[in-house]
């Protein structure tokens, strides 16, 4: 992405379910959000509740 700088953004992590999307963490750096999703996906796999795109993140520009 031309001109895109991750440091200028904050991330929100969501859990997506059949009943909607629910924010589970906000105001994270990209690295923090990515690591949280990785841990949540691993935990879900261990519990047998993993499905693709269960956890997602969005970028929001910092003010």
PDB file of N, CA and C in Angstrom:
ATOM      1  N   UNK A   1       0.840  -1.173   0.000  1.00  0.00           N
ATOM      2  CA  UNK A   1       0.000   0.000   0.000  1.00  0.00           C
ATOM      3  C   UNK A   1       0.883   1.233   0.000  1.00  0.00           C
ATOM      4  N   UNK A   2       0.752   2.029  -0.976  1.00  0.00           N
ATOM      5  CA  UNK A   2       1.569   3.215  -1.132  1.00  0.00           C
ATOM      6  C   UNK A   2       1.277   4.209  -0.024  1.00  0.00           C
ATOM      7  N   UNK A   3       2.291   4.593   0.735  1.00  0.00           N
ATOM      8  CA  UNK A   3       2.142   5.575   1.791  1.00  0.00           C
ATOM      9  C   UNK A   3       1.554   5.038   3.081  1.00  0.00           C
ATOM     10  N   UNK A   4       1.260   3.760   3.135  1.00  0.00           N
ATOM     11  CA  UNK A   4       0.659   3.176   4.332  1.00  0.00           C
ATOM     12  C   UNK A   4       1.736   2.949   5.375  1.00  0.00           C
ATOM     13  N   UNK A   5       1.547   3.494   6.571  1.00  0.00           N
ATOM     14  CA  UNK A   5       2.494   3.337   7.670  1.00  0.00           C
ATOM     15  C   UNK A   5       1.742   2.765   8.861  1.00  0.00           C
ATOM     16  N   UNK A   6       2.079   1.535   9.254  1.00  0.00           N
ATOM     17  CA  UNK A   6       1.372   0.887  10.362  1.00  0.00           C
ATOM     18  C   UNK A   6       1.433   1.688  11.651  1.00  0.00           C
ATOM     19  N   UNK A   7       2.499   2.464  11.853  1.00  0.00           N
ATOM     20  CA  UNK A   7       2.635   3.249  13.084  1.00  0.00           C
ATOM     21  C   UNK A   7       1.576   4.341  13.196  1.00  0.00           C
ATOM     22  N   UNK A   8       0.952   4.691  12.089  1.00  0.00           N
ATOM     23  CA  UNK A   8      -0.072   5.738  12.101  1.00  0.00           C
ATOM     24  C   UNK A   8      -1.465   5.182  12.397  1.00  0.00           C
ATOM     25  N   UNK A   9      -1.538   3.887  12.692  1.00  0.00           N
ATOM     26  CA  UNK A   9      -2.828   3.240  12.887  1.00  0.00           C
ATOM     27  C   UNK A   9      -2.865   2.477  14.199  1.00  0.00           C
ATOM     28  N   UNK A  10      -4.057   2.276  14.707  1.00  0.00           N
ATOM     29  CA  UNK A  10      -4.298   1.408  15.843  1.00  0.00           C
ATOM     30  C   UNK A  10      -5.211   0.278  15.349  1.00  0.00           C
ATOM     31  N   UNK A  11      -5.179  -0.852  16.010  1.00  0.00           N
ATOM     32  CA  UNK A  11      -5.957  -2.005  15.560  1.00  0.00           C
ATOM     33  C   UNK A  11      -7.001  -2.408  16.592  1.00  0.00           C
ATOM     34  N   UNK A  12      -8.099  -2.935  16.080  1.00  0.00           N
ATOM     35  CA  UNK A  12      -9.146  -3.532  16.900  1.00  0.00           C
ATOM     36  C   UNK A  12      -9.277  -4.984  16.467  1.00  0.00           C
ATOM     37  N   UNK A  13      -9.363  -5.891  17.442  1.00  0.00           N
ATOM     38  CA  UNK A  13      -9.527  -7.319  17.157  1.00  0.00           C
ATOM     39  C   UNK A  13     -10.974  -7.698  17.447  1.00  0.00           C
ATOM     40  N   UNK A  14     -11.558  -8.450  16.524  1.00  0.00           N
ATOM     41  CA  UNK A  14     -12.942  -8.900  16.635  1.00  0.00           C
ATOM     42  C   UNK A  14     -13.016 -10.418  16.617  1.00  0.00           C
ATOM     43  N   UNK A  15     -14.027 -10.946  17.299  1.00  0.00           N
ATOM     44  CA  UNK A  15     -14.391 -12.349  17.144  1.00  0.00           C
ATOM     45  C   UNK A  15     -15.677 -12.369  16.334  1.00  0.00           C
ATOM     46  N   UNK A  16     -15.660 -13.092  15.227  1.00  0.00           N
ATOM     47  CA  UNK A  16     -16.805 -13.181  14.330  1.00  0.00           C
ATOM     48  C   UNK A  16     -17.556 -14.478  14.605  1.00  0.00           C
ATOM     49  N   UNK A  17     -18.834 -14.354  14.902  1.00  0.00           N
ATOM     50  CA  UNK A  17     -19.671 -15.519  15.179  1.00  0.00           C
ATOM     51  C   UNK A  17     -20.896 -15.466  14.274  1.00  0.00           C
ATOM     52  N   UNK A  18     -21.702 -16.507  14.335  1.00  0.00           N
ATOM     53  CA  UNK A  18     -22.927 -16.507  13.534  1.00  0.00           C
ATOM     54  C   UNK A  18     -23.913 -15.453  14.040  1.00  0.00           C
ATOM     55  N   UNK A  19     -23.716 -14.962  15.255  1.00  0.00           N
ATOM     56  CA  UNK A  19     -24.596 -13.946  15.828  1.00  0.00           C
ATOM     57  C   UNK A  19     -24.062 -12.528  15.674  1.00  0.00           C
ATOM     58  N   UNK A  20     -22.922 -12.368  15.014  1.00  0.00           N
ATOM     59  CA  UNK A  20     -22.355 -11.044  14.797  1.00  0.00           C
ATOM     60  C   UNK A  20     -20.885 -10.994  15.145  1.00  0.00           C
ATOM     61  N   UNK A  21     -20.320  -9.803  15.030  1.00  0.00           N
ATOM     62  CA  UNK A  21     -18.907  -9.577  15.359  1.00  0.00           C
ATOM     63  C   UNK A  21     -18.819  -8.819  16.675  1.00  0.00           C
ATOM     64  N   UNK A  22     -17.881  -9.248  17.514  1.00  0.00           N
ATOM     65  CA  UNK A  22     -17.747  -8.666  18.830  1.00  0.00           C
ATOM     66  C   UNK A  22     -16.309  -8.224  19.059  1.00  0.00           C
ATOM     67  N   UNK A  23     -16.140  -6.966  19.472  1.00  0.00           N
ATOM     68  CA  UNK A  23     -14.814  -6.438  19.748  1.00  0.00           C
ATOM     69  C   UNK A  23     -14.271  -7.120  21.005  1.00  0.00           C
ATOM     70  N   UNK A  24     -13.050  -7.634  20.908  1.00  0.00           N
ATOM     71  CA  UNK A  24     -12.448  -8.266  22.078  1.00  0.00           C
ATOM     72  C   UNK A  24     -11.200  -7.532  22.551  1.00  0.00           C
ATOM     73  N   UNK A  25     -10.652  -6.638  21.730  1.00  0.00           N
ATOM     74  CA  UNK A  25      -9.499  -5.833  22.139  1.00  0.00           C
ATOM     75  C   UNK A  25      -9.395  -4.629  21.206  1.00  0.00           C
ATOM     76  N   UNK A  26      -8.935  -3.516  21.756  1.00  0.00           N
ATOM     77  CA  UNK A  26      -8.790  -2.313  20.932  1.00  0.00           C
ATOM     78  C   UNK A  26      -7.511  -1.574  21.312  1.00  0.00           C
ATOM     79  N   UNK A  27      -7.184  -0.593  20.498  1.00  0.00           N
ATOM     80  CA  UNK A  27      -6.016   0.266  20.713  1.00  0.00           C
ATOM     81  C   UNK A  27      -4.719  -0.546  20.782  1.00  0.00           C
ATOM     82  N   UNK A  28      -4.596  -1.509  19.876  1.00  0.00           N
ATOM     83  CA  UNK A  28      -3.408  -2.346  19.806  1.00  0.00           C
ATOM     84  C   UNK A  28      -2.552  -1.950  18.611  1.00  0.00           C
ATOM     85  N   UNK A  29      -1.269  -2.187  18.717  1.00  0.00           N
ATOM     86  CA  UNK A  29      -0.408  -2.053  17.541  1.00  0.00           C
ATOM     87  C   UNK A  29      -0.703  -3.243  16.625  1.00  0.00           C
ATOM     88  N   UNK A  30      -0.247  -3.149  15.388  1.00  0.00           N
ATOM     89  CA  UNK A  30      -0.450  -4.268  14.469  1.00  0.00           C
ATOM     90  C   UNK A  30       0.181  -5.537  15.033  1.00  0.00           C
ATOM     91  N   UNK A  31       1.396  -5.427  15.552  1.00  0.00           N
ATOM     92  CA  UNK A  31       2.084  -6.608  16.083  1.00  0.00           C
ATOM     93  C   UNK A  31       1.342  -7.204  17.271  1.00  0.00           C
ATOM     94  N   UNK A  32       0.821  -6.360  18.156  1.00  0.00           N
ATOM     95  CA  UNK A  32       0.046  -6.854  19.300  1.00  0.00           C
ATOM     96  C   UNK A  32      -1.226  -7.553  18.840  1.00  0.00           C
ATOM     97  N   UNK A  33      -1.915  -6.960  17.872  1.00  0.00           N
ATOM     98  CA  UNK A  33      -3.155  -7.548  17.358  1.00  0.00           C
ATOM     99  C   UNK A  33      -2.875  -8.881  16.670  1.00  0.00           C
ATOM    100  N   UNK A  34      -1.838  -8.937  15.854  1.00  0.00           N
ATOM    101  CA  UNK A  34      -1.491 -10.161  15.151  1.00  0.00           C
ATOM    102  C   UNK A  34      -1.147 -11.271  16.141  1.00  0.00           C
ATOM    103  N   UNK A  35      -0.386 -10.937  17.172  1.00  0.00           N
ATOM    104  CA  UNK A  35       0.004 -11.924  18.183  1.00  0.00           C
ATOM    105  C   UNK A  35      -1.223 -12.402  18.973  1.00  0.00           C
ATOM    106  N   UNK A  36      -2.124 -11.500  19.311  1.00  0.00           N
ATOM    107  CA  UNK A  36      -3.341 -11.891  20.020  1.00  0.00           C
ATOM    108  C   UNK A  36      -4.171 -12.842  19.170  1.00  0.00           C
ATOM    109  N   UNK A  37      -4.343 -12.535  17.890  1.00  0.00           N
ATOM    110  CA  UNK A  37      -5.102 -13.419  17.000  1.00  0.00           C
ATOM    111  C   UNK A  37      -4.429 -14.777  16.910  1.00  0.00           C
ATOM    112  N   UNK A  38      -3.115 -14.791  16.798  1.00  0.00           N
ATOM    113  CA  UNK A  38      -2.387 -16.067  16.721  1.00  0.00           C
ATOM    114  C   UNK A  38      -2.657 -16.904  17.976  1.00  0.00           C
ATOM    115  N   UNK A  39      -2.604 -16.295  19.148  1.00  0.00           N
ATOM    116  CA  UNK A  39      -2.846 -17.015  20.405  1.00  0.00           C
ATOM    117  C   UNK A  39      -4.295 -17.502  20.503  1.00  0.00           C
ATOM    118  N   UNK A  40      -5.238 -16.646  20.122  1.00  0.00           N
ATOM    119  CA  UNK A  40      -6.649 -17.032  20.169  1.00  0.00           C
ATOM    120  C   UNK A  40      -6.953 -18.182  19.208  1.00  0.00           C
ATOM    121  N   UNK A  41      -6.358 -18.128  18.012  1.00  0.00           N
ATOM    122  CA  UNK A  41      -6.559 -19.213  17.048  1.00  0.00           C
ATOM    123  C   UNK A  41      -5.967 -20.518  17.566  1.00  0.00           C
ATOM    124  N   UNK A  42      -4.796 -20.466  18.177  1.00  0.00           N
ATOM    125  CA  UNK A  42      -4.174 -21.666  18.728  1.00  0.00           C
ATOM    126  C   UNK A  42      -5.045 -22.252  19.829  1.00  0.00           C
ATOM    127  N   UNK A  43      -5.548 -21.395  20.693  1.00  0.00           N
ATOM    128  CA  UNK A  43      -6.418 -21.843  21.783  1.00  0.00           C
ATOM    129  C   UNK A  43      -7.691 -22.486  21.219  1.00  0.00           C
ATOM    130  N   UNK A  44      -8.276 -21.873  20.205  1.00  0.00           N
ATOM    131  CA  UNK A  44      -9.485 -22.425  19.589  1.00  0.00           C
ATOM    132  C   UNK A  44      -9.203 -23.773  18.940  1.00  0.00           C
ATOM    133  N   UNK A  45      -8.041 -23.910  18.308  1.00  0.00           N
ATOM    134  CA  UNK A  45      -7.673 -25.194  17.710  1.00  0.00           C
ATOM    135  C   UNK A  45      -7.546 -26.273  18.771  1.00  0.00           C
ATOM    136  N   UNK A  46      -6.941 -25.923  19.893  1.00  0.00           N
ATOM    137  CA  UNK A  46      -6.780 -26.888  20.985  1.00  0.00           C
ATOM    138  C   UNK A  46      -8.129 -27.298  21.569  1.00  0.00           C
ATOM    139  N   UNK A  47      -9.095 -26.387  21.554  1.00  0.00           N
ATOM    140  CA  UNK A  47     -10.421 -26.655  22.093  1.00  0.00           C
ATOM    141  C   UNK A  47     -11.374 -27.252  21.060  1.00  0.00           C
ATOM    142  N   UNK A  48     -10.912 -27.330  19.804  1.00  0.00           N
ATOM    143  CA  UNK A  48     -11.749 -27.862  18.731  1.00  0.00           C
ATOM    144  C   UNK A  48     -12.831 -26.901  18.269  1.00  0.00           C
ATOM    145  N   UNK A  49     -12.634 -25.612  18.502  1.00  0.00           N
ATOM    146  CA  UNK A  49     -13.647 -24.618  18.129  1.00  0.00           C
ATOM    147  C   UNK A  49     -13.147 -23.644  17.059  1.00  0.00           C
ATOM    148  N   UNK A  50     -12.057 -23.987  16.405  1.00  0.00           N
ATOM    149  CA  UNK A  50     -11.469 -23.094  15.395  1.00  0.00           C
ATOM    150  C   UNK A  50     -12.256 -23.150  14.092  1.00  0.00           C
ATOM    151  N   UNK A  51     -12.435 -22.005  13.455  1.00  0.00           N
ATOM    152  CA  UNK A  51     -12.905 -21.922  12.073  1.00  0.00           C
ATOM    153  C   UNK A  51     -12.259 -20.693  11.438  1.00  0.00           C
ATOM    154  N   UNK A  52     -12.083 -20.750  10.131  1.00  0.00           N
ATOM    155  CA  UNK A  52     -11.391 -19.689   9.407  1.00  0.00           C
ATOM    156  C   UNK A  52     -12.103 -18.349   9.596  1.00  0.00           C
ATOM    157  N   UNK A  53     -11.331 -17.312   9.745  1.00  0.00           N
ATOM    158  CA  UNK A  53     -11.810 -15.931   9.913  1.00  0.00           C
ATOM    159  C   UNK A  53     -12.617 -15.730  11.193  1.00  0.00           C
ATOM    160  N   UNK A  54     -12.426 -16.576  12.187  1.00  0.00           N
ATOM    161  CA  UNK A  54     -13.110 -16.375  13.467  1.00  0.00           C
ATOM    162  C   UNK A  54     -12.640 -15.089  14.134  1.00  0.00           C
ATOM    163  N   UNK A  55     -11.339 -14.814  14.015  1.00  0.00           N
ATOM    164  CA  UNK A  55     -10.764 -13.601  14.612  1.00  0.00           C
ATOM    165  C   UNK A  55     -10.197 -12.732  13.499  1.00  0.00           C
ATOM    166  N   UNK A  56     -10.542 -11.468  13.519  1.00  0.00           N
ATOM    167  CA  UNK A  56     -10.067 -10.537  12.496  1.00  0.00           C
ATOM    168  C   UNK A  56      -9.644  -9.226  13.157  1.00  0.00           C
ATOM    169  N   UNK A  57      -8.947  -8.394  12.388  1.00  0.00           N
ATOM    170  CA  UNK A  57      -8.569  -7.083  12.896  1.00  0.00           C
ATOM    171  C   UNK A  57      -8.908  -6.018  11.883  1.00  0.00           C
ATOM    172  N   UNK A  58      -9.109  -4.828  12.381  1.00  0.00           N
ATOM    173  CA  UNK A  58      -9.309  -3.672  11.524  1.00  0.00           C
ATOM    174  C   UNK A  58      -8.310  -2.595  11.923  1.00  0.00           C
ATOM    175  N   UNK A  59      -7.938  -1.771  10.946  1.00  0.00           N
ATOM    176  CA  UNK A  59      -7.027  -0.645  11.162  1.00  0.00           C
ATOM    177  C   UNK A  59      -7.840   0.630  11.306  1.00  0.00           C
ATOM    178  N   UNK A  60      -7.419   1.484  12.226  1.00  0.00           N
ATOM    179  CA  UNK A  60      -8.055   2.796  12.392  1.00  0.00           C
ATOM    180  C   UNK A  60      -6.950   3.833  12.545  1.00  0.00           C
ATOM    181  N   UNK A  61      -7.080   4.888  11.771  1.00  0.00           N
ATOM    182  CA  UNK A  61      -6.059   5.943  11.798  1.00  0.00           C
ATOM    183  C   UNK A  61      -6.028   6.616  13.160  1.00  0.00           C
ATOM    184  N   UNK A  62      -4.811   6.814  13.675  1.00  0.00           N
ATOM    185  CA  UNK A  62      -4.650   7.562  14.920  1.00  0.00           C
ATOM    186  C   UNK A  62      -4.908   9.028  14.668  1.00  0.00           C
ATOM    187  N   UNK A  63      -5.477   9.693  15.635  1.00  0.00           N
ATOM    188  CA  UNK A  63      -5.732  11.140  15.507  1.00  0.00           C
ATOM    189  C   UNK A  63      -4.497  11.941  15.737  1.00  0.00           C
TER     190      UNK A  63
END
